[in-house]
Short mmCIF file of C-alpha atoms in Angstrom, two decimals:
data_model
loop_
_atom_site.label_atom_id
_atom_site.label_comp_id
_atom_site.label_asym_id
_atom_site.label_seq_id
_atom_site.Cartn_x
_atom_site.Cartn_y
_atom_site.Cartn_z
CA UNK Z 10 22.26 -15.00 -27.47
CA UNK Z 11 19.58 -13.27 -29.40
CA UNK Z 12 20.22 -11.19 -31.67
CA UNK Z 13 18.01 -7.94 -32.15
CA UNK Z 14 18.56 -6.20 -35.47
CA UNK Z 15 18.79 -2.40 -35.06
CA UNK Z 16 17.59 -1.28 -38.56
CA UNK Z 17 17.68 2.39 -38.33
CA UNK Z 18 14.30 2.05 -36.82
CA UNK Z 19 12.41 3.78 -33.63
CA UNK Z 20 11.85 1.54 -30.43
CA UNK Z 21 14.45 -1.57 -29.89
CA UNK Z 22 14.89 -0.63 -26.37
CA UNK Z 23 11.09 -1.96 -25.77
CA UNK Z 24 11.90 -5.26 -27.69
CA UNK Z 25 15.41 -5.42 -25.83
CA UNK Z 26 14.11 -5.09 -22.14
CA UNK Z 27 10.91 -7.39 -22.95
CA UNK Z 28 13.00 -10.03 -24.38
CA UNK Z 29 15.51 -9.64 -21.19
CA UNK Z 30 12.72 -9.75 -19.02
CA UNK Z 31 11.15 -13.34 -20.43
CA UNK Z 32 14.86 -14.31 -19.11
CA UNK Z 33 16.38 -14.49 -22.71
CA UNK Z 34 19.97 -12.42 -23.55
CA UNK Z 35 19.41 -9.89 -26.08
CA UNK Z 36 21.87 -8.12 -27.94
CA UNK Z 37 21.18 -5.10 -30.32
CA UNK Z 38 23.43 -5.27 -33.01
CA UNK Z 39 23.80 -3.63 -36.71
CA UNK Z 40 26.76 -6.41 -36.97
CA UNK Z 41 25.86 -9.31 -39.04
CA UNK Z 42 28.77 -11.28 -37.59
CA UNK Z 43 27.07 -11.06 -34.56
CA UNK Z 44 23.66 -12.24 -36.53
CA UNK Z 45 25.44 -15.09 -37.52
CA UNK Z 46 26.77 -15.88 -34.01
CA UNK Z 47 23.31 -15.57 -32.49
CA UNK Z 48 21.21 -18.60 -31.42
CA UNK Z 49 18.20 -16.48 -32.48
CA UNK Z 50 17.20 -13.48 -34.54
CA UNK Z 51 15.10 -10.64 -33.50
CA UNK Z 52 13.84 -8.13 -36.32
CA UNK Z 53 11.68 -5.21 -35.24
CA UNK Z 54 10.28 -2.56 -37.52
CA UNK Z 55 8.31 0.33 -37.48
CA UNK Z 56 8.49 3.44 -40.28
CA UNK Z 57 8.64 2.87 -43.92
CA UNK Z 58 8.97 0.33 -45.96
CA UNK Z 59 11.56 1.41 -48.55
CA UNK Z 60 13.40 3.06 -45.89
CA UNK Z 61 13.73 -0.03 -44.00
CA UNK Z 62 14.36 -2.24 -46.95
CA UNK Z 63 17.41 0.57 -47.96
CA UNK Z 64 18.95 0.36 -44.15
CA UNK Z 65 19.19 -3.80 -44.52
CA UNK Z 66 20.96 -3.33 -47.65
CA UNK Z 67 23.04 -0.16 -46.48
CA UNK Z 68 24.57 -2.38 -43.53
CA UNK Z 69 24.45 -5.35 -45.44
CA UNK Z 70 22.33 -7.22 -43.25
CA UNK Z 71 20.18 -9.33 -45.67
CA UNK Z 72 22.51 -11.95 -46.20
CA UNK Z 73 23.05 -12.76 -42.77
CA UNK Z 74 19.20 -12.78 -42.67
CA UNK Z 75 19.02 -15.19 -44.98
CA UNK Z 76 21.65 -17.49 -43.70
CA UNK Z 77 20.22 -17.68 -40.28
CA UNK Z 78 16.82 -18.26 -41.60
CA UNK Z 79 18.33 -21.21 -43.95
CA UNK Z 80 20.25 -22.24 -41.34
CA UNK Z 81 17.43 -22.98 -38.70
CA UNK Z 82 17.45 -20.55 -36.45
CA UNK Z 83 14.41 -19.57 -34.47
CA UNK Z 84 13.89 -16.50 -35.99
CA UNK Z 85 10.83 -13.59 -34.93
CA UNK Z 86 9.83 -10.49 -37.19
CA UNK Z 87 8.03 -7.79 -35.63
CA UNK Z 88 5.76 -5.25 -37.54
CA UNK Z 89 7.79 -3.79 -40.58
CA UNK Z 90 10.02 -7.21 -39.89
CA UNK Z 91 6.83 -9.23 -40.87
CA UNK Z 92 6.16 -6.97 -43.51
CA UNK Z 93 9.39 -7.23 -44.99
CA UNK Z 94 9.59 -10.77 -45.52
CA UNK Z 95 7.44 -10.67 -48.22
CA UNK Z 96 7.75 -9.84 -52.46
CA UNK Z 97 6.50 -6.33 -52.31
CA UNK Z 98 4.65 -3.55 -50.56
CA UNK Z 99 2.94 -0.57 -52.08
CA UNK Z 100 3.65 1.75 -49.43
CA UNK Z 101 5.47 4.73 -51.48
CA UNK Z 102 6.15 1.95 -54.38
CA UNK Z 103 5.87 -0.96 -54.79
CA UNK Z 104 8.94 -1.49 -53.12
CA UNK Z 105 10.55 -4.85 -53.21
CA UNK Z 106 10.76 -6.89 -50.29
CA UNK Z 107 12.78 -10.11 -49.02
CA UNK Z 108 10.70 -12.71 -51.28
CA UNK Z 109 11.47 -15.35 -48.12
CA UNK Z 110 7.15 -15.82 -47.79
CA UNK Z 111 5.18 -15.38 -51.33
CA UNK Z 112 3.21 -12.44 -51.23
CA UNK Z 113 2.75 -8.49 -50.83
CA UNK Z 114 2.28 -5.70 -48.24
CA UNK Z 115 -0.96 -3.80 -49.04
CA UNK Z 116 -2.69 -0.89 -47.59
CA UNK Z 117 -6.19 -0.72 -45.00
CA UNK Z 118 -8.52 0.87 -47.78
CA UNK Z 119 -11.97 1.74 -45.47
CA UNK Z 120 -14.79 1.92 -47.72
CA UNK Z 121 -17.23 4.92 -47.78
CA UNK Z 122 -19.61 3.85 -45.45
CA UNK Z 123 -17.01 2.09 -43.26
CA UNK Z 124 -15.40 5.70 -41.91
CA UNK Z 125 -15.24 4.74 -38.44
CA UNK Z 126 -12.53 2.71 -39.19
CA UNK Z 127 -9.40 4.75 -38.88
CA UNK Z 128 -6.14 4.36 -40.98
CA UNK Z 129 -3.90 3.61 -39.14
CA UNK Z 130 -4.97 1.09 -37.07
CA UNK Z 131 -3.58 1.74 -33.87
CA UNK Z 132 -4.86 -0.01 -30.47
CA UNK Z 133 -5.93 -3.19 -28.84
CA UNK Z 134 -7.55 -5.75 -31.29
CA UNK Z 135 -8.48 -9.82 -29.86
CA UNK Z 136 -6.70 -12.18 -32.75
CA UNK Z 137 -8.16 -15.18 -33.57
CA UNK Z 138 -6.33 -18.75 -34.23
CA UNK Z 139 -5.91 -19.83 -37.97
CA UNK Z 140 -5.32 -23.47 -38.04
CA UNK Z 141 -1.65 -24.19 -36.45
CA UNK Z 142 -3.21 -24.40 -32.81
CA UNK Z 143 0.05 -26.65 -31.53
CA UNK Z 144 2.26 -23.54 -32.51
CA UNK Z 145 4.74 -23.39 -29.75
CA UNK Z 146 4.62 -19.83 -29.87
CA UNK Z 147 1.13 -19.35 -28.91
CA UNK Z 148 1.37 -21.95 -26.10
CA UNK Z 149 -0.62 -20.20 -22.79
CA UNK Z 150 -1.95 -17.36 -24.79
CA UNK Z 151 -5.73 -17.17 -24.38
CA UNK Z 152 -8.06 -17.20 -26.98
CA UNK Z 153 -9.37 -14.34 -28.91
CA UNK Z 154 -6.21 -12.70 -26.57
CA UNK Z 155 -5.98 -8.98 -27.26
CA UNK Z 156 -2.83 -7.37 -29.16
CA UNK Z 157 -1.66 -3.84 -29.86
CA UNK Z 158 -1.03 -2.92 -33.22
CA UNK Z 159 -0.14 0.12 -34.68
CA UNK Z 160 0.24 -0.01 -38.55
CA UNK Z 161 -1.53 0.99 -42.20
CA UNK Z 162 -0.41 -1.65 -44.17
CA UNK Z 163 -1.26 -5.66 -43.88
CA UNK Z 164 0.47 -8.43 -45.70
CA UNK Z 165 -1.55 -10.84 -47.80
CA UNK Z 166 0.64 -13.80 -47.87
CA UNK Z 167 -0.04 -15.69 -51.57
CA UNK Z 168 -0.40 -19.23 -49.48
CA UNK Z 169 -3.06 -18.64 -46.79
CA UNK Z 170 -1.91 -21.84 -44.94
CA UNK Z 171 0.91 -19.63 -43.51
CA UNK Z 172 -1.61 -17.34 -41.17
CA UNK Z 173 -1.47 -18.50 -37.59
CA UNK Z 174 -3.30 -15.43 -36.47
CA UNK Z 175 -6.10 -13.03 -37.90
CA UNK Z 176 -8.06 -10.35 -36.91
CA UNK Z 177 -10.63 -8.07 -38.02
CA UNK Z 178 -9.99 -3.78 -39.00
CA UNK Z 179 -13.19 -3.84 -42.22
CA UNK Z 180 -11.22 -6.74 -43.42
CA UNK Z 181 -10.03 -10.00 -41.79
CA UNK Z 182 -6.36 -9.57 -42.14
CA UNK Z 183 -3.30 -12.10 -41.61
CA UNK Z 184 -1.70 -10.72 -37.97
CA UNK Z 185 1.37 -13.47 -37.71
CA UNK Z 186 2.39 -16.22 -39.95
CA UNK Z 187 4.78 -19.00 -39.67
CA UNK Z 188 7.21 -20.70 -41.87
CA UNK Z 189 9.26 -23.52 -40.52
CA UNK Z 190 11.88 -21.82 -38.13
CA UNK Z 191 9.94 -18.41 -38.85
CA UNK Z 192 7.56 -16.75 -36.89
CA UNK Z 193 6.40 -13.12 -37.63
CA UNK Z 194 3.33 -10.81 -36.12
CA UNK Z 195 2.01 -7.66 -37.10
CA UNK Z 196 1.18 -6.96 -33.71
CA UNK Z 197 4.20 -5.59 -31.05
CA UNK Z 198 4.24 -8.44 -28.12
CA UNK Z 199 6.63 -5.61 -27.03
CA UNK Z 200 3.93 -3.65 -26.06
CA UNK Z 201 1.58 -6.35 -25.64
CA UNK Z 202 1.63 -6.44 -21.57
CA UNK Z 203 1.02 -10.16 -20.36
CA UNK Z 204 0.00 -11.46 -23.58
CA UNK Z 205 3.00 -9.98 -25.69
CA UNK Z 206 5.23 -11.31 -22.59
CA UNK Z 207 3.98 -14.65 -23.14
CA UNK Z 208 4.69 -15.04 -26.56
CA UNK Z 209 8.09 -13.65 -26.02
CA UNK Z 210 8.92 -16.25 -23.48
CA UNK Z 211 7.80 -18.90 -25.81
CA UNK Z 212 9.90 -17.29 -28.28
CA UNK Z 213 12.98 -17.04 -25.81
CA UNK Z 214 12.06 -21.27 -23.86
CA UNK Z 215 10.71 -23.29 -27.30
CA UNK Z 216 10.52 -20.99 -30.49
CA UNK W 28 -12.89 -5.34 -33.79
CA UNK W 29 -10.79 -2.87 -32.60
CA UNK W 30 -11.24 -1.65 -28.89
CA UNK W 31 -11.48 1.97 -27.32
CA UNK W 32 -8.78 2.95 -25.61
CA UNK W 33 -8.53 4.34 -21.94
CA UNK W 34 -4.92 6.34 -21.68
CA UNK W 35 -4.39 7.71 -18.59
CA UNK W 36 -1.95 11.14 -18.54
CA UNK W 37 0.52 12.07 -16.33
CA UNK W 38 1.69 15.72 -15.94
CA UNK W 39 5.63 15.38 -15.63
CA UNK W 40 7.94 18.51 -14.48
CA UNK W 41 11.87 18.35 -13.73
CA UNK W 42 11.51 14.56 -13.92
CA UNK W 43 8.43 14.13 -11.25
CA UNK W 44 5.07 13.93 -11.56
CA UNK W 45 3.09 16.85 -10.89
CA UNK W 46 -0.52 15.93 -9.52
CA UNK W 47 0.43 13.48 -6.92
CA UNK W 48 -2.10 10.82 -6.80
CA UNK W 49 -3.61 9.06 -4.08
CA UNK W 50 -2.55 5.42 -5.31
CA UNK W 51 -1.91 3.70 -1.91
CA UNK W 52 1.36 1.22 -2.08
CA UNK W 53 3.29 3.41 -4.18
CA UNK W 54 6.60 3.77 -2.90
CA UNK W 55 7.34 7.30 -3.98
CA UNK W 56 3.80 8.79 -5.77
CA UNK W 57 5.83 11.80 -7.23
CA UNK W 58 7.41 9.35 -9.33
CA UNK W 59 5.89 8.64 -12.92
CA UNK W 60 7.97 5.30 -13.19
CA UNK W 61 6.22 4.26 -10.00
CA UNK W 62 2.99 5.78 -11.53
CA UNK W 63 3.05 4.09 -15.17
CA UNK W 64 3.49 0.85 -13.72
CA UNK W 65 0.74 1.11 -11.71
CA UNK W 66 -1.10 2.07 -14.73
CA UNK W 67 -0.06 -0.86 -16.55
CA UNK W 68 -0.57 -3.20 -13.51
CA UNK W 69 -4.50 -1.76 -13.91
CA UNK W 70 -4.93 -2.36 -17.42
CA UNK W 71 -4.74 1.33 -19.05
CA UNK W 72 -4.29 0.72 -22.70
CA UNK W 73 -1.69 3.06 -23.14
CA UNK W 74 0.40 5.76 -21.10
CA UNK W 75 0.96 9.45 -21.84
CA UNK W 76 3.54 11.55 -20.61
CA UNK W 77 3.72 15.35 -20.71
CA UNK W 78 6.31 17.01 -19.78
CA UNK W 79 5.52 20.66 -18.35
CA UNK W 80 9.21 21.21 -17.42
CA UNK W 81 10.01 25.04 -18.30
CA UNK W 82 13.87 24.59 -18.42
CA UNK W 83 16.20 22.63 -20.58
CA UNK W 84 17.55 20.67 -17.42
CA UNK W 85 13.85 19.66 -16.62
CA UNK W 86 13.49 18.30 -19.96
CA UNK W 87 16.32 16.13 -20.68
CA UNK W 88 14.96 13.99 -17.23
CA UNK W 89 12.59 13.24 -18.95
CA UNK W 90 14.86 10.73 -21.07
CA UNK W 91 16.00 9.33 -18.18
CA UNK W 92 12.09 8.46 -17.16
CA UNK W 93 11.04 7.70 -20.61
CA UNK W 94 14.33 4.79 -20.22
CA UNK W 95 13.25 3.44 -16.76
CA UNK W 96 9.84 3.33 -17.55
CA UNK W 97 10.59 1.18 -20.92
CA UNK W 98 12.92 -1.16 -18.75
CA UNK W 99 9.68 -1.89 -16.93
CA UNK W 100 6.14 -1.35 -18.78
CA UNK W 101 4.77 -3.12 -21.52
CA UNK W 102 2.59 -1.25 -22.97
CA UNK W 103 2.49 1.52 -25.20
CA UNK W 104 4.10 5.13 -24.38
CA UNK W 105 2.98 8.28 -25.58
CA UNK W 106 5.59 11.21 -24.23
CA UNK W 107 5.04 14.76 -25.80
CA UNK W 108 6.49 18.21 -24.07
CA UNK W 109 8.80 20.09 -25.37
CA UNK W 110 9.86 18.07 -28.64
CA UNK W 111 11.29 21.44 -31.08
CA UNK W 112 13.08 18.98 -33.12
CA UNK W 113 12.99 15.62 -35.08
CA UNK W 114 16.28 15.38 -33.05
CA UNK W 115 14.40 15.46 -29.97
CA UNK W 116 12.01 13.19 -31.17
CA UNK W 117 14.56 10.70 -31.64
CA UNK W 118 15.82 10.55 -28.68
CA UNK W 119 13.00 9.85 -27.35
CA UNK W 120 12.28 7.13 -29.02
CA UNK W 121 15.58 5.69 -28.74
CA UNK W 122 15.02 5.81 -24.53
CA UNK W 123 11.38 3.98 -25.25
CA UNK W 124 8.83 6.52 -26.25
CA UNK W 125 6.38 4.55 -28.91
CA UNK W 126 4.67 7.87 -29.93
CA UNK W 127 5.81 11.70 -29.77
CA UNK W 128 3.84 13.96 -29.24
CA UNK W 129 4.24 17.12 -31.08
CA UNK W 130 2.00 20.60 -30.11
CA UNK W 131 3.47 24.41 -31.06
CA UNK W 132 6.43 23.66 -32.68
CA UNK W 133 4.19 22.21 -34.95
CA UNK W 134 2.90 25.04 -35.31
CA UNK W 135 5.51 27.30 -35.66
CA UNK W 136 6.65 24.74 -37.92
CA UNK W 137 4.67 22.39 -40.04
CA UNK W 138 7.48 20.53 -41.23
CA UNK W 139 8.28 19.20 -38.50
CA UNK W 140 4.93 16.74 -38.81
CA UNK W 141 5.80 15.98 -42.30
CA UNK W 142 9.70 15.22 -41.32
CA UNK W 143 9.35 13.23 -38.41
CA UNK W 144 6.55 11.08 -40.24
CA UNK W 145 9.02 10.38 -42.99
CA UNK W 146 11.44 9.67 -40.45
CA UNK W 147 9.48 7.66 -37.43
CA UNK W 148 6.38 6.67 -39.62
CA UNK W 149 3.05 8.46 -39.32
CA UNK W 150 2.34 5.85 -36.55
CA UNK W 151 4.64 7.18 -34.17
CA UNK W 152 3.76 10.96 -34.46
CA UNK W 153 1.28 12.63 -32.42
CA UNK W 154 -0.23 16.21 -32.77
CA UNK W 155 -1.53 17.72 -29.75
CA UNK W 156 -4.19 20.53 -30.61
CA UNK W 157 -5.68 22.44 -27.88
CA UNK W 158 -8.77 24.12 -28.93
CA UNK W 159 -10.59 26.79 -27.47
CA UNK W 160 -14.23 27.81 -28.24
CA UNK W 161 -14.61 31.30 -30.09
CA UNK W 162 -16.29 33.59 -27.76
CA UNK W 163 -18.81 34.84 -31.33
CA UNK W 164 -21.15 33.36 -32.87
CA UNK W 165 -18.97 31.48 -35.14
CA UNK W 166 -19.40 27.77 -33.96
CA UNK W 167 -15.57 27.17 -33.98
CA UNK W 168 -12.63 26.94 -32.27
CA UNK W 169 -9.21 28.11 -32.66
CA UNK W 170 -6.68 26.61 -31.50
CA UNK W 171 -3.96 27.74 -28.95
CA UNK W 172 -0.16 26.89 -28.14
CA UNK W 173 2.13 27.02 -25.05
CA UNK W 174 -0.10 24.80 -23.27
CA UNK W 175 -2.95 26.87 -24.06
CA UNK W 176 -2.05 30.22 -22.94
CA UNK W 177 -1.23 31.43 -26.69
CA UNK W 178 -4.10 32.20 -29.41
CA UNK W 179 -2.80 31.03 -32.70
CA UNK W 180 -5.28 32.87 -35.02
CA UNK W 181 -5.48 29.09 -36.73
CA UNK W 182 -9.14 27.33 -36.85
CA UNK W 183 -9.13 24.26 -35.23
CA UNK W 184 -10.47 22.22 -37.65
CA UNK W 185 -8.49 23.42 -40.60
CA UNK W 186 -5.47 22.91 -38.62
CA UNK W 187 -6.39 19.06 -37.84
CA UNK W 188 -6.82 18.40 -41.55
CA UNK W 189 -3.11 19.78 -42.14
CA UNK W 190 -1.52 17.91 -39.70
CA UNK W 191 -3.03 14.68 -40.68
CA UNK W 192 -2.11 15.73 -44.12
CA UNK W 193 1.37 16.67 -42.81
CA UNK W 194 1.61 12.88 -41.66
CA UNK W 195 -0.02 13.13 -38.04
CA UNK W 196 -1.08 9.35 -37.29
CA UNK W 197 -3.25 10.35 -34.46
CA UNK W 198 -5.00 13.77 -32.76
CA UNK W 199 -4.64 14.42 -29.22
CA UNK W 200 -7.65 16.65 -28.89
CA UNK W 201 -8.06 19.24 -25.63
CA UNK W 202 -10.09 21.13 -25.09
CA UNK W 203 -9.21 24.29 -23.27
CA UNK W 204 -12.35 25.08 -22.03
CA UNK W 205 -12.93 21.82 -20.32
CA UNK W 206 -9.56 21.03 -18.90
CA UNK W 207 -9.77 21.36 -15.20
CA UNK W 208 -13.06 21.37 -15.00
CA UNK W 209 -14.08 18.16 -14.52
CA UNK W 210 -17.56 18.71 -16.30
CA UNK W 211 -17.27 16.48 -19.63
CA UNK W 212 -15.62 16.28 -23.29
CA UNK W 213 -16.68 19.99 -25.41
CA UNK W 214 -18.48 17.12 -27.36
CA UNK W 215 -18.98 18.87 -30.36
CA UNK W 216 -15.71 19.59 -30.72
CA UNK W 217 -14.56 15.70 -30.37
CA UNK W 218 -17.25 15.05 -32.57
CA UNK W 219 -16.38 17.48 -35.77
CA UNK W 220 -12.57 16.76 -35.38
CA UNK W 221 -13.52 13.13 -35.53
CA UNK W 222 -15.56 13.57 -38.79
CA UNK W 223 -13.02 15.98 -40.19
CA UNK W 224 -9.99 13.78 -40.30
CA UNK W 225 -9.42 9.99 -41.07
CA UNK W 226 -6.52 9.27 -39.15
CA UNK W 227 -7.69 8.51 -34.76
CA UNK W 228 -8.73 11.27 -32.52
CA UNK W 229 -7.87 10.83 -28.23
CA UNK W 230 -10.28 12.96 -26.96
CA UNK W 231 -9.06 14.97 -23.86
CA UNK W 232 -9.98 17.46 -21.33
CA UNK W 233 -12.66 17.74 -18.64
CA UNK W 234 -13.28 14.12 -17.52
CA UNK W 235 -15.35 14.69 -14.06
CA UNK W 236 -16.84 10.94 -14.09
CA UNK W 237 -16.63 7.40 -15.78
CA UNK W 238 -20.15 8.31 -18.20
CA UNK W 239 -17.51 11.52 -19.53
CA UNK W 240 -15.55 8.82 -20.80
CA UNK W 241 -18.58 7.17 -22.58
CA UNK W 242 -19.94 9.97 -24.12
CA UNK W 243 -16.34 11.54 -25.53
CA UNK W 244 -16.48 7.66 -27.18
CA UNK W 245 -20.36 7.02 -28.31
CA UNK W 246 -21.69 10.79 -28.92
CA UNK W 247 -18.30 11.97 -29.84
CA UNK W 248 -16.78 9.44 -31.29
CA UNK W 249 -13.41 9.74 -30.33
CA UNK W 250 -11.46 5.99 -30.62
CA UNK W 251 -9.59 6.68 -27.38
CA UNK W 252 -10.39 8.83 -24.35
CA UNK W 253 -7.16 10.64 -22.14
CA UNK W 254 -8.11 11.21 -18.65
CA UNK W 255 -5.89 12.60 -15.97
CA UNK W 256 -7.44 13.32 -12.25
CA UNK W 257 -10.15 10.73 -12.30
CA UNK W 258 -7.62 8.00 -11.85
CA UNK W 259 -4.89 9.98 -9.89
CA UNK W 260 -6.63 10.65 -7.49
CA UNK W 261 -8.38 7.20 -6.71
CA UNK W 262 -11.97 8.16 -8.08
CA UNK W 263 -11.90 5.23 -9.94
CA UNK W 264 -9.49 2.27 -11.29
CA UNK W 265 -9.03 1.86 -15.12
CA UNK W 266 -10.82 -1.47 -14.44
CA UNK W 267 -14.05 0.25 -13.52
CA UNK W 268 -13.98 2.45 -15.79
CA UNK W 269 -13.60 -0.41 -18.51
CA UNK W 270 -16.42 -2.35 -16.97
CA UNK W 271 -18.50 0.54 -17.04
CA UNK W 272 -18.03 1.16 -20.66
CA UNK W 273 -18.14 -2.20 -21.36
CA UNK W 274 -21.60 -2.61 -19.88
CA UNK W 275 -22.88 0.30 -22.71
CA UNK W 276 -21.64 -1.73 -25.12
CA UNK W 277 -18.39 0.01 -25.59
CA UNK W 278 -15.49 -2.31 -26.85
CA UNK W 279 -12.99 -2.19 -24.66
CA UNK W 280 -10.27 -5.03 -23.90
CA UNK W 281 -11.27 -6.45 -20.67
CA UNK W 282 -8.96 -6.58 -17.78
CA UNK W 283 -6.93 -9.06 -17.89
CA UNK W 284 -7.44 -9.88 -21.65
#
């Protein structure tokens, strides 16, 4: 069973049916018993920051996070549940985050002469592979394959040997990162079509 | 670097589409599940809904097609009609909207930008301006509601720098005097939108052929173009159309990619 955490935040139905159709068995769930039952943890995320930091802590999610990350699980953050897993972000803040990977959330700042490039970034954009080309996750996925992202902050992680992905918005930011049994993306392979199905199946057969 | 995006729209009343295309293999064309996912199976970068429904009744199918599309396409949905509340906007979402589109009771109601974005994140709100050309001397536009029949009195301009102040992520531009007529983008009006607000602008309205789409994207500028009848009715595939653009130099996510 995987476990999708509902954290008071827009679209889980997308992440829900996409997961089901890769053949895995979601389950939303606000529970963290049911987080600490799961084989494997789900966390999407769009909004804001703080307010999705203050709905983990209002259904006392974060320690079950934190278990099933220490305990192994295959675990995959999506968008805010990337973003969250680091020390801060400065979106209405700074805010504090999880502190599980060293480093902070910061905002796309287009210079002057750069105002074609629009805040947020929202649309199709190829990523590129950083290092970590075994990554069972990314098995099948083409190179350069392109991702939809819809976000204004990126997350700068303090160890750059954690970025398995990176693409290109004025700067060359980090677009998924893995830590042992944690694998995160700013991108939504919810709304990804073939591509994001692909990595979801990975996610649901190897992780 | 970020690609263009081609979003094909789909007029949606009492829960069925109302252009029927001429997609051949479609099991019921009136249906906007059946037409979304052939959308998707072509490649469009995105989906948009509206939903034209006059009656309460007619609206709250459109839940139920916002859910069955979700269980099905992978790819981003835009669904805007009718949303009077950040209630409304929810549930949307919650049946598998990605973006809501929000046009006069935005206007009535400003608020309602700036509530939903603190809500949903500027990301997931839309603001829909339609924008009609003064009939003076003026050079401007002013922008209309109740899908386009009502003059607001409000420049168009000036009302697309509020609403991205308000929290708007993204503009869905129309223009009123193009829609329908198949003869191109009002180009100048893509093109000071886009260089009056920092957030992205979808250009819409008037798309007669595939170099309408390039233009609204290289002399207008827009970062996504919205096109209805050119791909309902079989004039051309979102494939071709990304080939074409593609072949100017556009960036656009190839087929397939």
């Amino acid at each position: 069973m995987i476990a999708v955490v509902d954290v008071c935040s827009g679209n889980l139905r997308s992440v829900e049916k996409a997961l089901a159709h890769v053949g895995g068995a979601p389950v939303v769930t606000q529970d963290p018993d049911v987080i600490r039952r799961a084989d494997k943890v789900v966390v999407p995320g769009q909004g804001a920051f703080g307010a999705f930091t203050a709905g983990l802590a209002e259904r006392g999610l974060e320690g079950a996070l934190r278990e099933a990350l220490a305990a192994g699980k295959p675990f995959l953050g999506i968008c805010l549940g990337l973003q969250v897993l680091f020390d801060d972000s400065e979106e209405q803040g700074p805010v504090a985050g999880l502190g599980l990977v060293p480093g902070h959330v910061v905002k796309f700042r287009p210079a002057a002469h750069e105002d074609h490039l629009k805040v947020p970034h929202i649309g199709w954009n190829p990523v590129r592979r950083v290092g970590h080309a075994g990554d069972p996750m990314l098995a099948g996925l083409p190179d350069e394959a392109h991702v939809y992202f819809v976000h204004s902050y990126y997350v700068v992680p303090s160890d750059p040997s954690v970025t398995v992905l990176d693409c290109e918005h004025g700067v060359r930011f980090c677009a998924a990162v893995r830590k042992d049994n944690l694998f995160a993306c700013q991108f939504h392979p919810e709304k990804s079509q073939h591509v994001g199905l692909r990595l979801l199946a990975n996610f649901v057969e190897r992780a | 670097m970020l690609t263009r995006r081609i979003i094909p729209c789909l007029d949606v009343k009492d829960g069925r589409v109302v252009k029927g295309t001429n997609f051949i293999a479609l099991r019921d064309a009136g249906d906007p599940v059946e037409q979304a996912r052939a959308y998707d199976a072509q490649g469009a970068d995105e989906v948009c809904f509206l939903d034209i429904s006059a009656s309460p009744e007619g609206r709250s199918t459109l839940i139920d097609v916002v859910a069955r599309t979700a269980d099905c396409v992978f790819a981003p949905l835009t669904v805007g009609g009718g949303v009077r509340e950040v209630d409304d906007a929810q549930r949307l979402l919650e049946a598998g909207a990605d973006k809501i589109s929000i046009n006069t009771a935005a206007i009535r109601n400003p608020r309602l930008v700036a509530d939903a974005a603190a809500r949903f994140g500027n990301q997931a709100i839309v603001v829909a301006v339609d924008a009609r050309r003064r009939r003076d001397a003026s050079g401007t536009w002013e922008v209309f509601s109740h899908g386009g029949r009502t003059p607001e009195g409000l420049d168009a301009l000036a009302w697309c720098r509020q609403v991205a102040e308000l929290g708007a992520g993204e503009i869905l531009l129309t223009s009123m005097d193009r829609d329908g007529t198949r003869s191109g983008y009002d180009l100048e009006l893509v093109r000071a939108v886009v260089d009056a607000v920092s957030v992205p602008v979808i250009a819409s309205g008037g798309v007669g052929q595939l170099s309408d789409l390039a233009d609204g994207l290289t002399i207008g500028g827009a970062d996504a173009v919205l096109a209805a009848s050119i791909f309902h009715y079989g004039h051309h595939t979102i494939g071709e159309a990304k080939t074409f653009l593609a072949a100017r130099g556009i960036p656009v996510r190839p087929p397939g990619a």
